[in-house]
Coordinates of C-alpha atoms in Angstrom, one line a residue:
Chain H
M1 CA -131.3 -207.2 173.2
I2 CA -130.5 -210.7 173.9
N3 CA -132.9 -213.3 172.4
F4 CA -134.5 -216.3 174.0
Q5 CA -132.4 -219.1 172.3
A6 CA -129.3 -217.0 173.8
L7 CA -130.9 -217.3 176.7
F8 CA -131.5 -221.1 176.3
D9 CA -128.2 -221.4 175.5
R10 CA -126.4 -220.7 178.4
Q11 CA -128.5 -223.5 180.9
D12 CA -127.6 -226.9 180.4
W13 CA -130.6 -229.5 180.4
E14 CA -128.9 -232.1 183.3
Q15 CA -127.6 -229.0 185.7
V16 CA -131.2 -227.4 185.7
K17 CA -132.7 -230.7 187.3
S18 CA -130.1 -231.4 189.5
S19 CA -130.4 -227.9 191.4
I20 CA -134.4 -228.5 190.8
Y21 CA -133.2 -231.8 192.8
A22 CA -131.3 -230.8 195.1
K23 CA -134.1 -227.6 196.3
T24 CA -134.7 -228.2 200.3
E25 CA -137.4 -226.8 202.3
T26 CA -135.3 -224.3 203.5
D27 CA -135.4 -222.8 200.1
V28 CA -139.4 -224.0 199.7
E29 CA -139.9 -221.9 202.8
K30 CA -137.7 -218.9 201.2
A31 CA -140.1 -219.1 197.6
L32 CA -143.1 -218.9 200.2
S33 CA -142.9 -215.9 202.1
S34 CA -141.7 -214.1 199.3
S35 CA -143.6 -210.9 198.1
K36 CA -141.6 -210.8 194.8
R37 CA -140.6 -214.6 192.9
T38 CA -137.6 -215.6 190.7
V39 CA -137.7 -217.9 188.8
E40 CA -135.3 -219.8 191.1
D41 CA -138.0 -219.3 193.6
F42 CA -140.0 -221.8 191.3
K43 CA -137.7 -224.1 190.8
A44 CA -137.9 -224.7 194.5
L45 CA -142.2 -224.5 194.2
I46 CA -142.1 -226.9 191.4
S47 CA -139.3 -229.9 193.4
P48 CA -139.6 -232.8 195.2
A49 CA -139.5 -230.9 198.7
A50 CA -141.8 -228.8 197.8
L51 CA -144.7 -231.9 198.4
P52 CA -145.7 -231.5 201.6
Y53 CA -146.3 -227.4 200.7
L54 CA -148.7 -228.0 198.9
E55 CA -152.0 -227.0 200.8
S56 CA -150.4 -224.1 202.2
M57 CA -149.3 -223.2 197.6
A58 CA -152.2 -224.4 196.6
R59 CA -153.6 -221.9 199.5
L60 CA -151.8 -219.4 198.5
S61 CA -152.7 -220.0 194.8
R62 CA -156.2 -219.4 194.9
Q63 CA -155.4 -216.5 197.3
T64 CA -153.0 -214.5 195.0
T65 CA -156.5 -215.9 192.1
L66 CA -158.8 -214.5 193.3
K67 CA -157.4 -211.5 194.0
R68 CA -156.0 -210.8 191.1
F69 CA -158.9 -212.7 188.9
G70 CA -161.9 -212.7 190.8
K71 CA -164.5 -215.4 191.4
T72 CA -164.6 -215.1 187.4
I73 CA -163.4 -218.8 184.9
Q74 CA -163.3 -218.1 181.2
L75 CA -164.5 -220.4 178.6
F76 CA -162.8 -221.1 175.7
V77 CA -163.6 -223.7 172.3
P78 CA -160.8 -225.9 170.5
M79 CA -162.4 -225.5 166.4
Y80 CA -160.4 -228.4 164.4
L81 CA -159.9 -226.8 160.6
S82 CA -157.6 -229.6 159.8
N83 CA -155.5 -233.3 160.7
E84 CA -153.4 -232.8 157.8
C85 CA -150.2 -233.2 159.4
Q86 CA -146.4 -233.0 157.2
N87 CA -144.9 -234.0 160.1
I88 CA -143.6 -237.4 162.6
C89 CA -144.5 -236.8 166.5
T90 CA -144.2 -239.5 168.6
Y91 CA -146.7 -238.7 170.3
C92 CA -149.2 -237.0 168.5
G93 CA -152.7 -239.1 166.5
F94 CA -152.1 -236.6 163.3
S95 CA -148.3 -237.3 163.0
F96 CA -147.9 -238.0 158.7
D97 CA -147.4 -241.8 159.4
N98 CA -150.6 -242.8 161.0
K99 CA -152.2 -243.9 157.7
V100 CA -156.0 -242.4 158.3
K101 CA -158.1 -240.0 156.2
R102 CA -157.7 -236.5 156.4
R103 CA -159.4 -234.0 155.3
T104 CA -160.0 -230.0 156.5
L105 CA -162.8 -227.9 156.1
T106 CA -163.8 -226.6 153.4
D107 CA -165.4 -222.5 154.1
E108 CA -169.1 -223.6 154.3
E109 CA -168.2 -226.4 156.3
I110 CA -166.4 -223.9 159.8
L111 CA -169.2 -221.3 159.7
Q112 CA -171.6 -225.6 159.7
E113 CA -169.6 -225.9 162.8
A114 CA -169.8 -221.9 164.1
S115 CA -172.9 -222.3 163.9
V116 CA -173.1 -225.5 166.4
L117 CA -170.8 -223.7 169.1
K118 CA -172.0 -220.0 169.2
Q119 CA -175.8 -222.5 170.1
M120 CA -173.2 -224.1 172.5
G121 CA -172.8 -220.4 173.9
F122 CA -169.5 -219.1 172.7
D123 CA -167.7 -216.5 172.0
H124 CA -164.2 -217.0 172.7
I125 CA -162.5 -219.9 169.7
L126 CA -159.1 -221.9 169.2
L127 CA -158.5 -222.7 165.2
V128 CA -157.3 -225.9 165.8
T129 CA -154.9 -227.8 162.8
G130 CA -151.8 -229.6 162.6
E131 CA -149.2 -228.2 160.7
A132 CA -149.7 -229.2 155.8
N133 CA -148.3 -225.5 154.5
H134 CA -149.6 -227.1 151.7
T135 CA -153.1 -226.9 152.8
V136 CA -153.2 -225.4 155.7
H137 CA -151.2 -222.2 155.6
V138 CA -151.5 -218.0 156.5
D139 CA -153.8 -217.1 153.6
Y140 CA -156.0 -220.1 154.8
F141 CA -156.2 -218.5 158.0
K142 CA -156.2 -215.8 156.8
N143 CA -159.6 -217.1 155.3
A144 CA -161.0 -218.9 158.3
I145 CA -160.1 -215.6 160.3
R146 CA -162.1 -213.3 158.3
L147 CA -165.0 -215.9 158.2
L148 CA -165.2 -216.6 161.8
R149 CA -164.7 -213.4 162.7
P150 CA -168.5 -212.0 162.9
H151 CA -169.2 -214.7 164.5
F152 CA -167.3 -214.6 168.0
A153 CA -165.5 -212.1 170.1
N154 CA -161.8 -213.5 170.7
I155 CA -160.2 -215.9 167.9
S156 CA -156.8 -217.5 169.0
I157 CA -154.4 -220.5 166.8
E158 CA -152.8 -223.1 167.5
V159 CA -151.2 -224.3 164.1
Q160 CA -147.9 -224.2 162.8
P161 CA -145.1 -221.4 163.7
L162 CA -145.4 -219.0 161.3
E163 CA -142.6 -215.6 160.5
Q164 CA -143.3 -212.1 161.4
H165 CA -144.2 -211.1 159.1
E166 CA -147.2 -214.0 158.8
Y167 CA -148.2 -213.2 162.1
E168 CA -148.9 -209.8 161.3
A169 CA -151.0 -210.6 158.4
L170 CA -152.8 -212.4 160.4
I171 CA -153.1 -209.8 163.1
P172 CA -154.9 -207.4 161.6
E173 CA -157.6 -209.6 160.6
G174 CA -159.2 -210.5 164.0
L175 CA -156.4 -212.9 165.7
Y176 CA -155.9 -212.1 169.2
S177 CA -153.6 -215.1 170.7
V178 CA -151.2 -217.7 169.7
L179 CA -150.7 -220.8 171.3
V180 CA -147.1 -222.8 170.1
Y181 CA -146.0 -225.1 173.0
Q182 CA -142.5 -226.4 172.9
E183 CA -143.5 -229.3 174.2
T184 CA -140.2 -230.6 175.4
Y185 CA -137.2 -227.8 176.3
H186 CA -134.7 -231.2 175.7
K187 CA -132.8 -230.2 172.6
E188 CA -131.6 -233.7 171.8
R189 CA -134.5 -235.6 173.1
Y190 CA -136.7 -233.3 171.1
K191 CA -134.9 -234.5 168.0
M192 CA -135.6 -238.3 168.8
Y193 CA -140.3 -236.7 169.0
H194 CA -140.2 -235.1 166.2
P195 CA -137.6 -237.4 163.7
K196 CA -139.4 -235.4 160.4
G197 CA -141.2 -232.4 159.3
K198 CA -140.5 -228.4 159.7
K199 CA -141.3 -229.3 163.3
A200 CA -138.1 -230.7 163.8
N201 CA -136.4 -227.9 164.0
F202 CA -136.1 -227.5 167.7
Y203 CA -134.6 -223.9 167.7
Y204 CA -137.2 -222.8 164.8
R205 CA -140.4 -223.2 167.3
L206 CA -138.3 -221.7 170.2
E207 CA -137.8 -218.0 168.9
T208 CA -141.8 -218.5 167.7
P209 CA -142.7 -216.8 170.5
D210 CA -139.6 -214.4 169.9
R211 CA -141.4 -213.7 166.7
L212 CA -145.2 -213.8 167.6
G213 CA -143.7 -211.2 171.0
K214 CA -142.2 -208.8 167.5
A215 CA -145.1 -208.6 165.6
Q216 CA -147.7 -207.3 169.1
I217 CA -149.9 -210.1 169.1
H218 CA -152.1 -209.8 172.3
K219 CA -151.3 -213.2 174.0
I220 CA -149.2 -215.6 173.6
G221 CA -150.2 -219.2 174.9
L222 CA -146.7 -221.6 175.8
G223 CA -146.4 -225.1 177.6
A224 CA -144.5 -228.0 177.2
L225 CA -146.7 -231.3 176.8
L226 CA -146.1 -233.7 180.0
G227 CA -145.3 -236.8 179.8
L228 CA -142.3 -236.5 177.0
E229 CA -139.4 -236.0 179.5
D230 CA -139.0 -234.9 182.8
W231 CA -141.2 -232.7 184.0
R232 CA -140.4 -230.3 186.8
T233 CA -136.9 -229.7 184.5
D234 CA -139.2 -228.7 180.9
S235 CA -141.1 -227.0 183.9
F236 CA -138.9 -224.8 184.9
F237 CA -137.4 -224.1 180.9
C238 CA -140.8 -222.9 180.1
A239 CA -140.6 -220.8 183.3
L240 CA -138.2 -219.2 182.3
H241 CA -139.2 -218.5 179.0
L242 CA -142.2 -217.0 180.0
D243 CA -140.2 -215.1 182.4
Y244 CA -138.1 -214.1 179.6
L245 CA -140.7 -213.2 177.2
Q246 CA -143.0 -211.1 180.0
K247 CA -139.7 -208.5 180.4
T248 CA -138.6 -208.2 176.8
Y249 CA -142.5 -208.2 174.8
W250 CA -144.3 -206.5 178.3
Q251 CA -147.4 -205.4 176.3
T252 CA -148.2 -209.3 175.7
K253 CA -150.7 -210.9 178.1
Y254 CA -148.6 -214.5 178.5
S255 CA -151.1 -217.9 179.4
V256 CA -149.3 -220.8 180.3
S257 CA -151.2 -224.8 179.9
F258 CA -150.2 -228.0 181.2
P259 CA -151.3 -230.7 179.0
R260 CA -151.0 -234.7 179.8
I261 CA -150.3 -236.6 176.9
R262 CA -153.3 -238.1 176.4
P263 CA -154.5 -242.0 174.6
A264 CA -154.3 -241.7 170.5
E265 CA -154.2 -243.5 167.4
G266 CA -150.9 -244.6 167.1
I267 CA -149.4 -243.5 171.0
T268 CA -147.8 -244.9 173.2
A269 CA -147.8 -244.7 177.1
P270 CA -145.5 -241.1 178.0
E271 CA -142.7 -242.7 179.7
Y272 CA -142.8 -239.2 182.6
I273 CA -145.3 -239.9 184.2
I274 CA -146.2 -236.7 186.2
T275 CA -149.4 -237.7 189.2
D276 CA -152.7 -235.0 189.7
R277 CA -150.7 -234.0 193.2
E278 CA -147.5 -232.8 191.0
L279 CA -149.7 -231.8 189.2
V280 CA -152.0 -229.1 191.5
Q281 CA -148.3 -228.8 192.5
L282 CA -147.1 -227.2 189.0
I283 CA -150.5 -225.0 188.6
C284 CA -150.3 -223.3 191.5
A285 CA -146.2 -223.1 191.5
Y286 CA -146.7 -220.8 188.3
R287 CA -149.3 -218.6 189.8
L288 CA -147.0 -218.1 193.2
F289 CA -144.4 -217.4 190.2
S290 CA -146.8 -215.1 187.9
E291 CA -149.5 -213.1 189.5
E292 CA -151.5 -212.2 186.0
V293 CA -150.7 -215.1 184.1
E294 CA -153.7 -217.1 182.7
L295 CA -153.8 -221.2 183.5
S296 CA -155.2 -222.8 181.6
M297 CA -157.3 -225.9 181.4
S298 CA -158.7 -228.8 179.0
T299 CA -160.3 -231.5 178.9
R300 CA -157.7 -233.8 179.0
E301 CA -158.3 -233.8 182.4
S302 CA -160.7 -235.4 184.4
E303 CA -164.7 -234.4 185.2
K304 CA -162.8 -234.7 189.4
F305 CA -159.7 -233.1 188.6
R306 CA -161.2 -230.3 186.6
N307 CA -163.9 -229.9 189.9
H308 CA -161.2 -229.4 192.0
I309 CA -159.1 -227.5 189.9
L310 CA -160.7 -224.9 188.8
S311 CA -160.4 -222.7 192.3
L312 CA -156.8 -223.5 192.6
G313 CA -155.9 -221.3 190.3
I314 CA -156.7 -221.8 186.4
T315 CA -157.9 -218.7 185.1
T316 CA -159.5 -220.6 181.6
I317 CA -161.1 -223.4 181.0
S318 CA -162.4 -225.9 177.7
A319 CA -165.7 -227.9 177.6
G320 CA -168.0 -229.5 175.1
S321 CA -164.5 -230.6 173.1
K322 CA -164.1 -231.8 169.9
T323 CA -160.1 -232.7 168.5
N324 CA -161.3 -233.7 165.0
P325 CA -161.9 -231.3 162.2
G326 CA -165.2 -231.4 161.6
G327 CA -166.5 -233.2 164.9
Y328 CA -169.3 -231.2 166.0
A329 CA -171.4 -231.3 163.5
V330 CA -170.4 -231.3 160.3
E331 CA -168.1 -234.9 160.4
P332 CA -167.9 -236.2 164.4
D333 CA -165.9 -239.0 162.6
T334 CA -162.9 -238.4 161.5
L335 CA -159.2 -238.8 163.3
E336 CA -158.9 -236.8 166.5
Q337 CA -155.7 -235.4 167.9
F338 CA -155.5 -237.3 170.7
E339 CA -159.3 -238.7 173.1
I340 CA -160.4 -236.2 175.6
S341 CA -161.3 -237.1 179.6
D342 CA -164.5 -235.2 180.2
E343 CA -167.0 -235.5 178.2
R344 CA -169.3 -232.6 179.6
S345 CA -171.4 -230.3 178.0
P346 CA -170.3 -226.5 178.6
Q347 CA -173.5 -225.7 179.5
E348 CA -173.0 -228.6 182.9
M349 CA -169.4 -227.9 182.7
A350 CA -171.4 -223.8 183.5
Q351 CA -173.2 -225.8 185.9
V352 CA -170.4 -226.9 187.7
I353 CA -168.7 -223.3 187.7
T354 CA -172.0 -221.0 189.2
D355 CA -172.2 -224.2 191.6
Q356 CA -168.5 -223.7 193.3
G357 CA -169.5 -220.0 193.4
Y358 CA -168.1 -219.0 190.2
E359 CA -169.0 -216.7 187.1
P360 CA -168.6 -218.6 184.1
V361 CA -167.6 -215.7 181.1
W362 CA -167.8 -216.6 177.5
K363 CA -166.9 -213.2 177.1
D364 CA -163.4 -211.3 177.5
W365 CA -163.0 -209.3 174.0
D366 CA -165.3 -207.1 171.3
R367 CA -164.1 -208.1 167.9
S368 CA -164.5 -203.7 167.6
Y369 CA -161.2 -203.5 168.9
W370 CA -160.4 -204.6 165.9
G371 CA -161.3 -201.0 164.1
Chain E
M1 CA -176.1 -184.0 204.6
T2 CA -172.8 -182.8 201.9
K3 CA -172.8 -181.4 199.2
P4 CA -173.1 -183.1 196.1
L5 CA -170.7 -183.9 193.6
I6 CA -171.3 -182.8 190.3
I7 CA -169.4 -183.8 187.0
A8 CA -169.9 -182.7 183.5
G9 CA -173.2 -180.7 185.1
K10 CA -174.3 -184.3 186.2
T11 CA -175.2 -184.2 190.2
F12 CA -174.4 -186.9 192.0
S13 CA -175.7 -187.7 195.3
S14 CA -173.4 -190.5 196.1
R15 CA -169.0 -190.2 195.7
L16 CA -168.8 -194.3 195.5
F17 CA -168.4 -195.6 192.2
L18 CA -167.7 -199.0 192.1
G19 CA -166.4 -201.7 189.2
T20 CA -167.8 -204.1 188.2
G21 CA -166.2 -206.6 187.2
K22 CA -164.6 -209.8 189.2
F23 CA -167.9 -211.0 191.1
A24 CA -169.2 -214.5 191.5
S25 CA -172.8 -214.0 189.8
A26 CA -174.1 -210.9 188.3
Q27 CA -176.9 -211.0 190.7
Q28 CA -173.6 -210.3 193.3
M29 CA -172.9 -208.0 191.9
Q30 CA -176.7 -205.8 191.5
D31 CA -176.7 -207.0 195.0
A32 CA -173.5 -205.0 196.1
I33 CA -174.1 -202.3 193.5
L34 CA -177.5 -201.3 195.4
A35 CA -176.1 -202.0 198.8
S36 CA -173.6 -199.5 198.4
G37 CA -176.2 -197.1 197.2
T38 CA -174.2 -196.0 194.3
E39 CA -175.1 -194.1 191.1
L40 CA -172.4 -194.6 188.6
V41 CA -171.0 -197.8 187.4
T42 CA -168.4 -198.7 184.9
V43 CA -168.7 -202.0 182.7
A44 CA -166.0 -202.9 180.5
L45 CA -166.7 -202.8 176.6
K46 CA -165.0 -206.6 176.3
R47 CA -167.7 -208.1 179.0
V48 CA -170.8 -207.4 177.7
D49 CA -172.0 -207.7 173.9
V50 CA -173.8 -204.6 173.2
H51 CA -175.3 -206.1 170.8
N52 CA -178.0 -208.4 172.9
P53 CA -180.5 -206.2 174.6
Q54 CA -180.4 -210.2 176.9
D55 CA -176.7 -209.1 177.6
R56 CA -176.5 -211.0 181.6
L57 CA -174.2 -208.1 182.3
L58 CA -176.4 -205.0 181.4
D59 CA -179.4 -206.8 182.3
H60 CA -178.2 -206.6 186.3
L61 CA -177.0 -203.1 185.8
K62 CA -180.7 -201.8 184.4
H63 CA -181.8 -199.6 188.0
P64 CA -183.2 -196.1 187.4
R65 CA -180.5 -195.0 189.9
I66 CA -177.2 -196.7 188.1
N67 CA -176.0 -194.9 185.0
L68 CA -173.0 -197.5 183.6
L69 CA -169.8 -196.0 182.5
P70 CA -168.1 -198.4 179.6
N71 CA -164.1 -198.4 179.8
T72 CA -162.1 -199.7 177.8
S73 CA -160.2 -201.8 179.6
G74 CA -158.1 -203.9 176.8
V75 CA -156.6 -201.1 174.4
R76 CA -153.7 -200.4 173.9
N77 CA -153.3 -196.9 171.8
A78 CA -155.5 -193.5 171.3
R79 CA -156.2 -195.1 167.7
E80 CA -158.0 -198.7 169.7
A81 CA -160.1 -196.6 172.5
V82 CA -161.3 -194.1 170.3
F83 CA -163.1 -196.6 168.7
A84 CA -163.8 -198.8 171.0
A85 CA -165.8 -195.1 173.3
Q86 CA -167.8 -195.0 170.0
L87 CA -169.1 -198.1 169.8
A88 CA -169.6 -197.6 173.5
R89 CA -171.8 -194.3 172.7
E90 CA -173.6 -196.3 169.8
A91 CA -174.8 -199.5 172.0
L92 CA -175.1 -198.4 175.0
E93 CA -176.7 -194.4 174.6
T94 CA -173.9 -193.1 176.7
N95 CA -171.1 -189.9 175.8
W96 CA -169.6 -190.8 178.5
V97 CA -166.9 -192.9 178.8
K98 CA -163.8 -193.9 181.5
L99 CA -160.6 -193.9 179.3
E100 CA -158.4 -196.9 180.5
I101 CA -155.4 -197.6 178.1
H102 CA -153.2 -200.1 180.1
P103 CA -150.7 -202.2 177.9
D104 CA -149.0 -203.0 180.6
P105 CA -150.6 -206.5 181.3
R106 CA -148.9 -207.4 183.9
Y107 CA -149.7 -204.3 186.5
L108 CA -151.9 -202.6 184.2
M109 CA -149.9 -199.3 184.2
P110 CA -152.3 -196.7 182.3
D111 CA -149.8 -194.9 179.3
P112 CA -149.6 -191.6 180.1
I113 CA -149.5 -189.9 175.9
E114 CA -151.9 -192.5 174.4
T115 CA -154.0 -191.1 177.5
L116 CA -154.0 -187.6 176.4
K117 CA -153.6 -188.3 173.1
A118 CA -156.9 -190.0 173.7
T119 CA -158.5 -187.9 175.6
E120 CA -157.9 -184.6 173.1
E121 CA -159.8 -186.5 170.2
L122 CA -162.5 -187.5 172.0
A123 CA -163.6 -183.8 174.2
K124 CA -163.8 -183.2 170.2
L125 CA -165.6 -185.9 169.3
G126 CA -167.6 -184.8 172.3
F127 CA -167.2 -187.4 175.4
I128 CA -167.7 -187.1 178.7
V129 CA -164.3 -188.6 179.3
L130 CA -162.7 -189.6 183.1
P131 CA -159.8 -191.1 182.0
Y132 CA -157.7 -193.3 184.2
I133 CA -154.2 -192.0 184.8
H134 CA -151.3 -191.7 187.2
A135 CA -151.3 -189.5 190.0
D136 CA -148.9 -187.1 188.1
P137 CA -150.3 -183.8 188.4
V138 CA -148.9 -182.7 186.2
L139 CA -150.0 -185.1 183.4
C140 CA -154.0 -183.9 185.4
K141 CA -153.1 -180.5 184.6
R142 CA -152.1 -181.5 180.7
L143 CA -155.8 -183.8 180.8
E144 CA -157.6 -180.3 181.9
E145 CA -156.6 -178.2 178.7
A146 CA -157.7 -181.0 176.3
G147 CA -160.9 -180.7 177.6
T148 CA -161.5 -184.0 180.7
A149 CA -163.9 -184.5 182.6
A150 CA -162.9 -185.5 185.7
V151 CA -159.0 -187.3 186.2
M152 CA -158.6 -190.6 187.9
P153 CA -155.5 -190.7 189.2
L154 CA -154.7 -194.3 191.1
G155 CA -154.0 -194.5 194.7
S156 CA -151.9 -198.1 194.3
P157 CA -151.4 -200.1 191.1
I158 CA -155.1 -202.4 190.1
G159 CA -156.0 -204.9 192.0
S160 CA -153.4 -204.6 194.4
N161 CA -155.3 -203.6 197.7
K162 CA -152.7 -201.7 199.3
G163 CA -154.5 -198.2 199.8
L164 CA -153.1 -194.6 199.3
K165 CA -149.6 -195.0 198.1
T166 CA -149.7 -192.0 195.9
L167 CA -151.2 -189.8 198.7
D168 CA -148.2 -186.9 198.3
F169 CA -149.0 -186.2 194.5
L170 CA -152.5 -186.8 195.0
E171 CA -152.5 -184.1 198.1
I172 CA -150.9 -181.8 195.3
I173 CA -153.7 -183.2 192.2
I174 CA -156.9 -182.1 195.1
E175 CA -154.8 -178.7 195.2
Q176 CA -153.9 -177.4 192.2
S177 CA -157.7 -179.0 190.0
N178 CA -160.6 -177.9 188.2
V179 CA -162.6 -180.9 188.2
P180 CA -163.3 -183.5 190.0
V181 CA -160.9 -186.1 191.5
I182 CA -161.7 -190.1 191.7
V183 CA -159.4 -191.9 193.3
D184 CA -159.2 -194.9 190.7
A185 CA -157.6 -198.4 192.1
G186 CA -156.0 -199.1 194.6
I187 CA -158.8 -199.3 197.4
G188 CA -158.4 -202.3 199.6
A189 CA -159.7 -201.7 202.7
P190 CA -163.0 -198.7 203.9
S191 CA -161.0 -196.4 205.8
D192 CA -158.8 -196.1 202.6
A193 CA -161.6 -194.4 201.5
A194 CA -162.4 -192.9 204.4
K195 CA -159.3 -191.3 204.6
A196 CA -159.4 -190.2 200.6
M197 CA -162.4 -188.4 201.4
E198 CA -161.1 -186.8 204.0
L199 CA -157.9 -185.4 202.1
G200 CA -161.2 -184.4 199.8
V201 CA -161.5 -186.5 197.0
D202 CA -164.3 -185.8 194.9
A203 CA -165.2 -190.2 194.8
V204 CA -163.6 -192.9 194.4
L205 CA -163.8 -195.6 192.9
V206 CA -163.7 -199.6 194.0
N207 CA -164.2 -202.8 192.8
T208 CA -161.6 -205.4 194.0
A209 CA -162.4 -204.5 198.0
I210 CA -165.5 -205.9 197.4
A211 CA -165.6 -208.1 194.9
A212 CA -162.8 -210.0 195.9
S213 CA -164.5 -210.3 199.9
E214 CA -165.9 -212.9 201.5
N215 CA -169.2 -210.9 201.4
P216 CA -169.3 -208.2 198.8
V217 CA -172.5 -207.0 200.2
Q218 CA -171.6 -205.9 203.2
M219 CA -168.4 -204.7 202.1
A220 CA -170.0 -202.7 199.8
T221 CA -172.2 -201.1 202.8
A222 CA -169.1 -200.3 204.7
F223 CA -167.5 -198.9 202.3
K224 CA -170.7 -195.9 201.2
I225 CA -170.6 -195.6 205.0
A226 CA -166.9 -195.2 205.0
T227 CA -167.2 -193.1 201.6
E228 CA -170.2 -190.9 203.6
C229 CA -168.3 -190.8 207.0
G230 CA -165.1 -189.0 205.3
R231 CA -166.6 -187.2 203.2
I232 CA -168.5 -185.3 206.9
A233 CA -165.3 -185.2 208.2
H234 CA -163.2 -183.4 204.9
D235 CA -166.7 -180.7 204.8
A236 CA -166.5 -180.6 208.9
C237 CA -162.7 -179.2 207.9
L238 CA -160.6 -180.9 210.0
A239 CA -158.9 -180.0 213.0
K240 CA -154.9 -179.4 211.2
S241 CA -152.3 -181.8 212.9
V242 CA -149.3 -179.9 214.7
T243 CA -145.3 -181.3 215.1
H244 CA -145.0 -179.3 218.2
A245 CA -146.5 -179.8 221.1
I246 CA -148.8 -176.3 222.6
A247 CA -149.1 -176.9 226.3
S248 CA -152.4 -175.9 228.1
S249 CA -149.9 -174.2 230.2
P250 CA -146.9 -172.5 228.6
L251 CA -143.8 -171.8 229.3
T252 CA -143.8 -168.0 227.9
A253 CA -147.4 -167.1 229.9
F254 CA -145.6 -164.4 232.0
L255 CA -145.2 -162.1 229.4
D256 CA -148.2 -161.7 228.8
D257 CA -149.5 -160.6 233.2

């Protein structure tokens, strides 16, 4: 069986980029009228040639999302367990070279944070850490999931890539999904953004979804960090990855997120900008490419943007997020990974969802399913 | 007046069953359910907090006419399905379960092998099992042998609103079945429901076509009427269609002179 690395290595970044920018209005129209869209259609939909078709894309995206997901939006919240990190990543507030105080939550602190999030109404939780294998390792995750499992219906993680057997060990504990963003699919420039630490190994990260698929995880979350490289080219590779994974690990669900680089400790402005208009184009393109993929929106985006994007293809949204360990209850002033943009409370966000004629869904899984 | 439907000894006067997903609010779902006249609604175990008597979704389903049919949506194999059914039985105090095992999250195609295994196990445990399946006549007979209370073949992929794409197989299933046949998935318009009823299915289950319409309450009413209409037509025995013309003045009439 072919793995994604082999498929990826057949591609050339510059050629892919050129082919996206060479797409014409005819290609876009073909993609829009197609009932089963290919990765070539995806290229057309994210190309500059598709921008004049944005309204048509948005209408189709809304229609397709309504058919598949109905008038519902799922809510989740991140819980940062640790900001310790051994990696240097030039865009991240947790970067090893940021000489700031680090902390990792204890059992008691994890439960303290959980209690506050439960009171807010959350039942789906995303556990986040930096990459510090000596403190936040598979045993730490196992313990955290065991602690939280009685309190939440659905537990996801966004941590360092693990080995297949490590994921296999976490799944019976109650792990539902794993989010692992490639950051950028530009192999050479990836090294520049990740000069030190285990994360510098491009292919180890690239093959993480394969390890997750083999471990039979319920859901894999993909994404590229928008701002590191040309967003169109990165997004094409992410869509190619999604397409490969859907065909290979057919029992797994998938989600895609759209993180735009946000201000953080020691971070300069991104070199590559994706505008609001282009981000809408990208979200709609994903929906038209994959009717069933969950599309997730974080609090990195502004209130205005989040209000309007709700009905254009997004199915999952976070609210009231803190990006620092202990940020909800234990120690609100620890180092945050990045500044959030939408600071509305979960209840305020739920009201916005309701006002738009959608139902905020707090629970769509059950811990009893773990047996 | 059409005959009532009986499943596992329970009588239903409405042959329209509803799903509870995809509605814009719990209130809208309740209004649509009441407008439809249904007596059986399926609810995803994963969506409700079974330990919370004040759960918003369950709260809106409390009505003397409504029977709850918990479904196992989200499970990927027989083992998980049996566990979920047991939890639902304990929490919702019903031994009825809509068995959904679709390990494929893209098209939500039911797994026939795991479904048969789970049906065998659940029937032994005293459950009233209503399995969501492909329109596979052989599987239906195997499920009957395993003790299923009904069979729920799909009309077309779930949520697709494409109607009765499996018509030929549904006809065979109806002809052979000793248990009620309920078309589940794919029904996209009231005319599909009417067609299914005319064909002789015992009931239809509808969700997306109602929940994702512009006016779910009005659409639920339309489905109510269409289902009743189709069943009345079925009971009245539709006049058979023929492929050859029968002239009112036959060419061979002179032979009878």
